[in-house]
């Protein structure tokens, strides 16, 4: 975070497996405390994790990762998770 903040860079934070819901909340709080929420995107291959992050903070930028071309369901997911 420090390097991104120092150089006004955007941080892409990939959410990996093996974490708890509490960990996701702490991650969002850490990024917020660093003053980097507006300069960060939370990215993940797991749509459920992105939904959880969205529930923690409606303003975070999300990125859904996929190893295949997006399906109609993927596109619907992206639309539902837009920040308000």
CSV table of N, CA, C and O in Angstrom, one decimal:
chain,number,residue,atom,x,y,z
A,1,UNK,N,0.8,-1.2,0.0
A,1,UNK,CA,0.0,0.0,0.0
A,1,UNK,C,0.9,1.3,0.0
A,1,UNK,O,0.5,2.2,-0.7
A,2,UNK,N,1.9,1.2,0.8
A,2,UNK,CA,2.8,2.4,0.9
A,2,UNK,C,3.4,2.9,-0.4
A,2,UNK,O,3.4,4.1,-0.7
A,3,UNK,N,3.8,1.9,-1.2
A,3,UNK,CA,4.4,2.3,-2.5
A,3,UNK,C,3.4,2.9,-3.4
A,3,UNK,O,3.6,3.9,-4.1
A,4,UNK,N,2.2,2.2,-3.5
A,4,UNK,CA,1.1,2.8,-4.3
A,4,UNK,C,0.7,4.2,-3.9
A,4,UNK,O,0.5,5.1,-4.7
A,5,UNK,N,0.6,4.4,-2.6
A,5,UNK,CA,0.2,5.7,-2.1
A,5,UNK,C,1.3,6.7,-2.4
A,5,UNK,O,1.0,7.8,-2.9
A,6,UNK,N,2.5,6.4,-2.2
A,6,UNK,CA,3.6,7.3,-2.5
A,6,UNK,C,3.7,7.8,-3.9
A,6,UNK,O,4.1,8.9,-4.2
A,7,UNK,N,3.4,6.9,-4.8
A,7,UNK,CA,3.5,7.2,-6.2
A,7,UNK,C,2.2,7.4,-6.9
A,7,UNK,O,2.1,7.4,-8.1
A,8,UNK,N,1.1,7.6,-6.1
A,8,UNK,CA,-0.2,7.8,-6.6
A,8,UNK,C,-0.6,6.7,-7.7
A,8,UNK,O,-1.2,7.0,-8.7
A,9,UNK,N,-0.3,5.5,-7.3
A,9,UNK,CA,-0.7,4.3,-8.2
A,9,UNK,C,-1.9,3.7,-7.7
A,9,UNK,O,-2.3,3.8,-6.5
A,10,UNK,N,-2.6,2.9,-8.5
A,10,UNK,CA,-3.8,2.2,-8.2
A,10,UNK,C,-3.3,0.8,-7.7
A,10,UNK,O,-2.5,0.2,-8.3
A,11,UNK,N,-3.9,0.3,-6.6
A,11,UNK,CA,-3.6,-1.0,-6.0
A,11,UNK,C,-4.7,-2.0,-6.4
A,11,UNK,O,-5.8,-1.7,-6.3
A,12,UNK,N,-4.2,-3.1,-6.9
A,12,UNK,CA,-5.1,-4.2,-7.2
A,12,UNK,C,-4.9,-5.3,-6.2
A,12,UNK,O,-3.8,-5.9,-6.1
A,13,UNK,N,-5.9,-5.5,-5.3
A,13,UNK,CA,-5.8,-6.4,-4.2
A,13,UNK,C,-6.5,-7.7,-4.5
A,13,UNK,O,-7.8,-7.7,-4.5
A,14,UNK,N,-5.8,-8.7,-4.7
A,14,UNK,CA,-6.4,-10.0,-5.1
A,14,UNK,C,-6.8,-10.8,-3.8
A,14,UNK,O,-5.9,-11.0,-3.0
A,15,UNK,N,-8.0,-11.2,-3.7
A,15,UNK,CA,-8.5,-12.0,-2.6
A,15,UNK,C,-8.3,-13.4,-3.0
A,15,UNK,O,-8.9,-13.9,-4.0
A,16,UNK,N,-7.5,-14.1,-2.2
A,16,UNK,CA,-7.2,-15.5,-2.4
A,16,UNK,C,-8.1,-16.4,-1.6
A,16,UNK,O,-8.9,-15.9,-0.8
A,17,UNK,N,-7.9,-17.7,-1.7
A,17,UNK,CA,-8.7,-18.6,-0.9
A,17,UNK,C,-8.2,-18.7,0.5
A,17,UNK,O,-7.2,-18.1,0.8
A,18,UNK,N,-8.8,-19.4,1.4
A,18,UNK,CA,-8.4,-19.7,2.7
A,18,UNK,C,-8.4,-18.5,3.6
A,18,UNK,O,-7.4,-18.1,4.2
A,19,UNK,N,-9.6,-17.9,3.7
A,19,UNK,CA,-9.8,-16.7,4.6
A,19,UNK,C,-11.1,-16.8,5.2
A,19,UNK,O,-12.0,-17.5,4.8
A,20,UNK,N,-11.4,-16.0,6.2
A,20,UNK,CA,-12.7,-15.9,6.9
A,20,UNK,C,-13.4,-14.6,6.5
A,20,UNK,O,-12.7,-13.7,6.0
A,21,UNK,N,-14.6,-14.5,6.8
A,21,UNK,CA,-15.4,-13.3,6.5
A,21,UNK,C,-14.8,-12.1,7.3
A,21,UNK,O,-14.7,-11.0,6.9
A,22,UNK,N,-14.3,-12.4,8.5
A,22,UNK,CA,-13.7,-11.4,9.4
A,22,UNK,C,-12.4,-10.9,8.7
A,22,UNK,O,-12.2,-9.7,8.8
A,23,UNK,N,-11.7,-11.8,8.1
A,23,UNK,CA,-10.5,-11.3,7.3
A,23,UNK,C,-10.8,-10.3,6.2
A,23,UNK,O,-10.1,-9.3,6.1
A,24,UNK,N,-11.9,-10.6,5.5
A,24,UNK,CA,-12.3,-9.6,4.5
A,24,UNK,C,-12.6,-8.3,5.1
A,24,UNK,O,-12.2,-7.2,4.5
A,25,UNK,N,-13.3,-8.2,6.2
A,25,UNK,CA,-13.6,-7.0,6.8
A,25,UNK,C,-12.4,-6.2,7.3
A,25,UNK,O,-12.3,-5.0,7.1
A,26,UNK,N,-11.4,-7.0,7.8
A,26,UNK,CA,-10.2,-6.4,8.3
A,26,UNK,C,-9.4,-5.8,7.1
A,26,UNK,O,-8.7,-4.8,7.2
A,27,UNK,N,-9.4,-6.6,6.0
A,27,UNK,CA,-8.7,-6.1,4.8
A,27,UNK,C,-9.3,-4.8,4.3
A,27,UNK,O,-8.5,-3.8,4.0
A,28,UNK,N,-10.6,-4.7,4.2
A,28,UNK,CA,-11.2,-3.4,3.8
A,28,UNK,C,-10.9,-2.3,4.7
A,28,UNK,O,-10.6,-1.2,4.3
A,29,UNK,N,-10.9,-2.6,6.0
A,29,UNK,CA,-10.6,-1.6,7.0
A,29,UNK,C,-9.1,-1.1,6.9
A,29,UNK,O,-8.8,0.1,7.0
A,30,UNK,N,-8.2,-2.1,6.6
A,30,UNK,CA,-6.8,-1.7,6.5
A,30,UNK,C,-6.6,-0.8,5.3
A,30,UNK,O,-5.9,0.3,5.4
A,31,UNK,N,-7.2,-1.1,4.2
A,31,UNK,CA,-7.1,-0.2,3.0
A,31,UNK,C,-7.7,1.1,3.3
A,31,UNK,O,-7.2,2.2,2.9
A,32,UNK,N,-8.8,1.2,4.0
A,32,UNK,CA,-9.5,2.5,4.4
A,32,UNK,C,-8.6,3.3,5.3
A,32,UNK,O,-8.4,4.5,5.0
A,33,UNK,N,-8.0,2.6,6.3
A,33,UNK,CA,-7.1,3.3,7.2
A,33,UNK,C,-5.9,3.9,6.5
A,33,UNK,O,-5.3,4.9,6.9
A,34,UNK,N,-5.4,3.2,5.5
A,34,UNK,CA,-4.2,3.7,4.7
A,34,UNK,C,-4.6,4.8,3.8
A,34,UNK,O,-3.7,5.4,3.1
A,35,UNK,N,-5.9,5.1,3.7
A,35,UNK,CA,-6.3,6.2,2.8
A,35,UNK,C,-6.3,5.8,1.3
A,35,UNK,O,-6.1,6.7,0.5
A,36,UNK,N,-6.4,4.5,1.1
A,36,UNK,CA,-6.2,4.0,-0.3
A,36,UNK,C,-7.5,3.4,-0.9
A,36,UNK,O,-7.5,2.9,-2.0
A,37,UNK,N,-8.7,3.6,-0.2
A,37,UNK,CA,-9.9,2.9,-0.7
A,37,UNK,C,-10.2,3.4,-2.1
A,37,UNK,O,-10.6,2.6,-3.0
A,38,UNK,N,-10.1,4.7,-2.4
A,38,UNK,CA,-10.5,5.2,-3.7
A,38,UNK,C,-9.4,4.9,-4.8
A,38,UNK,O,-9.7,5.0,-6.0
A,39,UNK,N,-8.2,4.4,-4.4
A,39,UNK,CA,-7.2,4.1,-5.3
A,39,UNK,C,-6.9,2.6,-5.4
A,39,UNK,O,-5.9,2.1,-5.7
A,40,UNK,N,-7.9,1.8,-4.9
A,40,UNK,CA,-7.8,0.3,-4.9
A,40,UNK,C,-8.9,-0.4,-5.5
A,40,UNK,O,-10.1,0.1,-5.5
A,41,UNK,N,-8.7,-1.6,-6.0
A,41,UNK,CA,-9.7,-2.5,-6.6
A,41,UNK,C,-9.5,-3.8,-5.9
A,41,UNK,O,-8.3,-4.3,-5.9
A,42,UNK,N,-10.5,-4.4,-5.4
A,42,UNK,CA,-10.5,-5.7,-4.9
A,42,UNK,C,-10.9,-6.7,-6.0
A,42,UNK,O,-12.0,-6.6,-6.6
A,43,UNK,N,-10.0,-7.6,-6.3
A,43,UNK,CA,-10.2,-8.5,-7.4
A,43,UNK,C,-10.2,-10.0,-6.9
A,43,UNK,O,-9.5,-10.3,-6.0
A,44,UNK,N,-11.0,-10.8,-7.6
A,44,UNK,CA,-11.1,-12.2,-7.1
A,44,UNK,C,-11.8,-13.1,-8.2
A,44,UNK,O,-12.6,-12.6,-9.0
A,45,UNK,N,-11.4,-14.4,-8.2
A,45,UNK,CA,-12.1,-15.4,-9.1
A,45,UNK,C,-13.4,-15.9,-8.5
A,45,UNK,O,-14.1,-16.5,-9.1
A,46,UNK,N,-13.6,-15.6,-7.2
A,46,UNK,CA,-14.7,-16.1,-6.5
A,46,UNK,C,-15.8,-15.0,-6.3
A,46,UNK,O,-15.6,-14.0,-5.6
A,47,UNK,N,-16.9,-15.2,-7.0
A,47,UNK,CA,-18.0,-14.2,-7.0
A,47,UNK,C,-18.6,-14.0,-5.5
A,47,UNK,O,-18.9,-12.9,-5.2
A,48,UNK,N,-18.6,-15.1,-4.8
A,48,UNK,CA,-19.2,-14.9,-3.4
A,48,UNK,C,-18.3,-14.0,-2.6
A,48,UNK,O,-18.8,-13.2,-1.7
A,49,UNK,N,-17.0,-14.1,-2.7
A,49,UNK,CA,-16.1,-13.2,-2.0
A,49,UNK,C,-16.3,-11.7,-2.4
A,49,UNK,O,-16.3,-10.8,-1.5
A,50,UNK,N,-16.5,-11.5,-3.6
A,50,UNK,CA,-16.8,-10.1,-4.1
A,50,UNK,C,-18.1,-9.6,-3.5
A,50,UNK,O,-18.2,-8.5,-3.1
A,51,UNK,N,-19.1,-10.5,-3.4
A,51,UNK,CA,-20.4,-10.1,-2.8
A,51,UNK,C,-20.2,-9.7,-1.4
A,51,UNK,O,-20.8,-8.7,-0.9
A,52,UNK,N,-19.4,-10.5,-0.7
A,52,UNK,CA,-19.1,-10.2,0.8
A,52,UNK,C,-18.4,-8.8,0.9
A,52,UNK,O,-18.7,-8.0,1.8
A,53,UNK,N,-17.4,-8.6,0.1
A,53,UNK,CA,-16.7,-7.3,0.1
A,53,UNK,C,-17.7,-6.1,-0.2
A,53,UNK,O,-17.7,-5.1,0.5
A,54,UNK,N,-18.6,-6.3,-1.1
A,54,UNK,CA,-19.6,-5.3,-1.5
A,54,UNK,C,-20.5,-5.0,-0.3
A,54,UNK,O,-20.8,-3.9,0.0
A,55,UNK,N,-20.8,-6.1,0.5
A,55,UNK,CA,-21.7,-5.9,1.7
A,55,UNK,C,-20.9,-5.1,2.8
A,55,UNK,O,-21.6,-4.4,3.5
A,56,UNK,N,-19.6,-5.3,2.8
A,56,UNK,CA,-18.8,-4.6,3.8
A,56,UNK,C,-18.8,-3.1,3.5
A,56,UNK,O,-18.9,-2.2,4.4
A,57,UNK,N,-18.6,-2.8,2.2
A,57,UNK,CA,-18.5,-1.4,1.8
A,57,UNK,C,-19.0,-1.3,0.4
A,57,UNK,O,-18.5,-1.9,-0.6
A,58,UNK,N,-20.1,-0.5,0.2
A,58,UNK,CA,-20.8,-0.3,-1.1
A,58,UNK,C,-20.0,0.5,-2.1
A,58,UNK,O,-20.3,0.5,-3.3
A,59,UNK,N,-18.9,1.1,-1.6
A,59,UNK,CA,-18.2,2.0,-2.5
A,59,UNK,C,-16.9,1.4,-3.1
A,59,UNK,O,-16.3,2.0,-4.0
A,60,UNK,N,-16.5,0.3,-2.6
A,60,UNK,CA,-15.2,-0.3,-3.1
A,60,UNK,C,-15.3,-0.7,-4.6
A,60,UNK,O,-16.4,-1.1,-5.1
A,61,UNK,N,-14.2,-0.6,-5.3
A,61,UNK,CA,-14.2,-1.0,-6.7
A,61,UNK,C,-13.9,-2.5,-6.7
A,61,UNK,O,-12.9,-3.0,-6.0
A,62,UNK,N,-14.7,-3.3,-7.4
A,62,UNK,CA,-14.5,-4.7,-7.5
A,62,UNK,C,-14.1,-5.1,-8.9
A,62,UNK,O,-14.4,-4.5,-9.9
A,63,UNK,N,-13.4,-6.2,-9.0
A,63,UNK,CA,-13.0,-6.8,-10.3
A,63,UNK,C,-13.2,-8.3,-10.3
A,63,UNK,O,-12.6,-9.0,-9.4
A,64,UNK,N,-14.0,-8.8,-11.1
A,64,UNK,CA,-14.3,-10.3,-11.2
A,64,UNK,C,-13.3,-10.9,-12.2
A,64,UNK,O,-13.3,-10.5,-13.4
A,65,UNK,N,-12.5,-11.8,-11.7
A,65,UNK,CA,-11.5,-12.5,-12.6
A,65,UNK,C,-12.1,-13.8,-13.1
A,65,UNK,O,-12.8,-14.5,-12.4
A,66,UNK,N,-11.7,-14.1,-14.3
A,66,UNK,CA,-12.2,-15.4,-14.9
A,66,UNK,C,-11.2,-15.8,-15.9
A,66,UNK,O,-10.5,-15.0,-16.6
A,67,UNK,N,-11.0,-17.1,-16.0
A,67,UNK,CA,-10.0,-17.7,-17.0
A,67,UNK,C,-10.7,-18.0,-18.3
A,67,UNK,O,-10.1,-18.6,-19.2
A,68,UNK,N,-12.0,-17.7,-18.4
A,68,UNK,CA,-12.8,-18.0,-19.6
A,68,UNK,C,-13.5,-16.8,-20.1
A,68,UNK,O,-13.7,-15.8,-19.3
A,69,UNK,N,-14.0,-16.8,-21.3
A,69,UNK,CA,-14.9,-15.6,-21.7
A,69,UNK,C,-16.1,-15.5,-20.8
A,69,UNK,O,-16.6,-16.5,-20.3
A,70,UNK,N,-16.6,-14.3,-20.6
A,70,UNK,CA,-17.7,-14.1,-19.6
A,70,UNK,C,-19.0,-14.7,-20.2
A,70,UNK,O,-19.3,-14.6,-21.4
A,71,UNK,N,-19.7,-15.4,-19.3
A,71,UNK,CA,-21.0,-15.9,-19.7
A,71,UNK,C,-22.1,-14.8,-19.4
A,71,UNK,O,-21.8,-13.8,-18.7
A,72,UNK,N,-23.3,-15.1,-19.7
A,72,UNK,CA,-24.4,-14.2,-19.4
A,72,UNK,C,-24.5,-14.0,-17.9
A,72,UNK,O,-24.7,-12.9,-17.4
A,73,UNK,N,-24.4,-15.1,-17.2
A,73,UNK,CA,-24.4,-15.1,-15.7
A,73,UNK,C,-23.3,-14.2,-15.1
A,73,UNK,O,-23.5,-13.5,-14.2
A,74,UNK,N,-22.1,-14.3,-15.7
A,74,UNK,CA,-21.0,-13.5,-15.2
A,74,UNK,C,-21.3,-12.0,-15.4
A,74,UNK,O,-21.1,-11.2,-14.6
A,75,UNK,N,-21.9,-11.7,-16.6
A,75,UNK,CA,-22.2,-10.3,-16.9
A,75,UNK,C,-23.3,-9.8,-15.9
A,75,UNK,O,-23.3,-8.6,-15.5
A,76,UNK,N,-24.3,-10.6,-15.6
A,76,UNK,CA,-25.3,-10.2,-14.7
A,76,UNK,C,-24.7,-10.0,-13.3
A,76,UNK,O,-25.1,-9.0,-12.6
A,77,UNK,N,-23.8,-10.8,-12.9
A,77,UNK,CA,-23.1,-10.7,-11.6
A,77,UNK,C,-22.4,-9.3,-11.5
A,77,UNK,O,-22.5,-8.6,-10.6
A,78,UNK,N,-21.7,-9.0,-12.6
A,78,UNK,CA,-21.0,-7.7,-12.6
A,78,UNK,C,-21.9,-6.5,-12.5
A,78,UNK,O,-21.7,-5.6,-11.8
A,79,UNK,N,-23.0,-6.6,-13.2
A,79,UNK,CA,-24.0,-5.5,-13.1
A,79,UNK,C,-24.6,-5.4,-11.7
A,79,UNK,O,-24.8,-4.3,-11.2
A,80,UNK,N,-24.9,-6.5,-11.1
A,80,UNK,CA,-25.5,-6.4,-9.7
A,80,UNK,C,-24.5,-5.9,-8.7
A,80,UNK,O,-24.9,-5.3,-7.7
A,81,UNK,N,-23.2,-6.0,-8.9
A,81,UNK,CA,-22.2,-5.6,-7.9
A,81,UNK,C,-21.6,-4.2,-8.2
A,81,UNK,O,-20.7,-3.8,-7.5
A,82,UNK,N,-22.2,-3.5,-9.1
A,82,UNK,CA,-21.7,-2.1,-9.3
A,82,UNK,C,-21.9,-1.3,-8.0
A,82,UNK,O,-22.8,-1.5,-7.3
A,83,UNK,N,-20.9,-0.4,-7.9
A,83,UNK,CA,-21.0,0.5,-6.7
A,83,UNK,C,-22.1,1.5,-6.9
A,83,UNK,O,-22.5,1.8,-8.0
A,84,UNK,N,-22.7,1.9,-5.8
A,84,UNK,CA,-23.8,2.9,-5.9
A,84,UNK,C,-23.3,4.2,-5.5
A,84,UNK,O,-22.3,4.4,-4.9
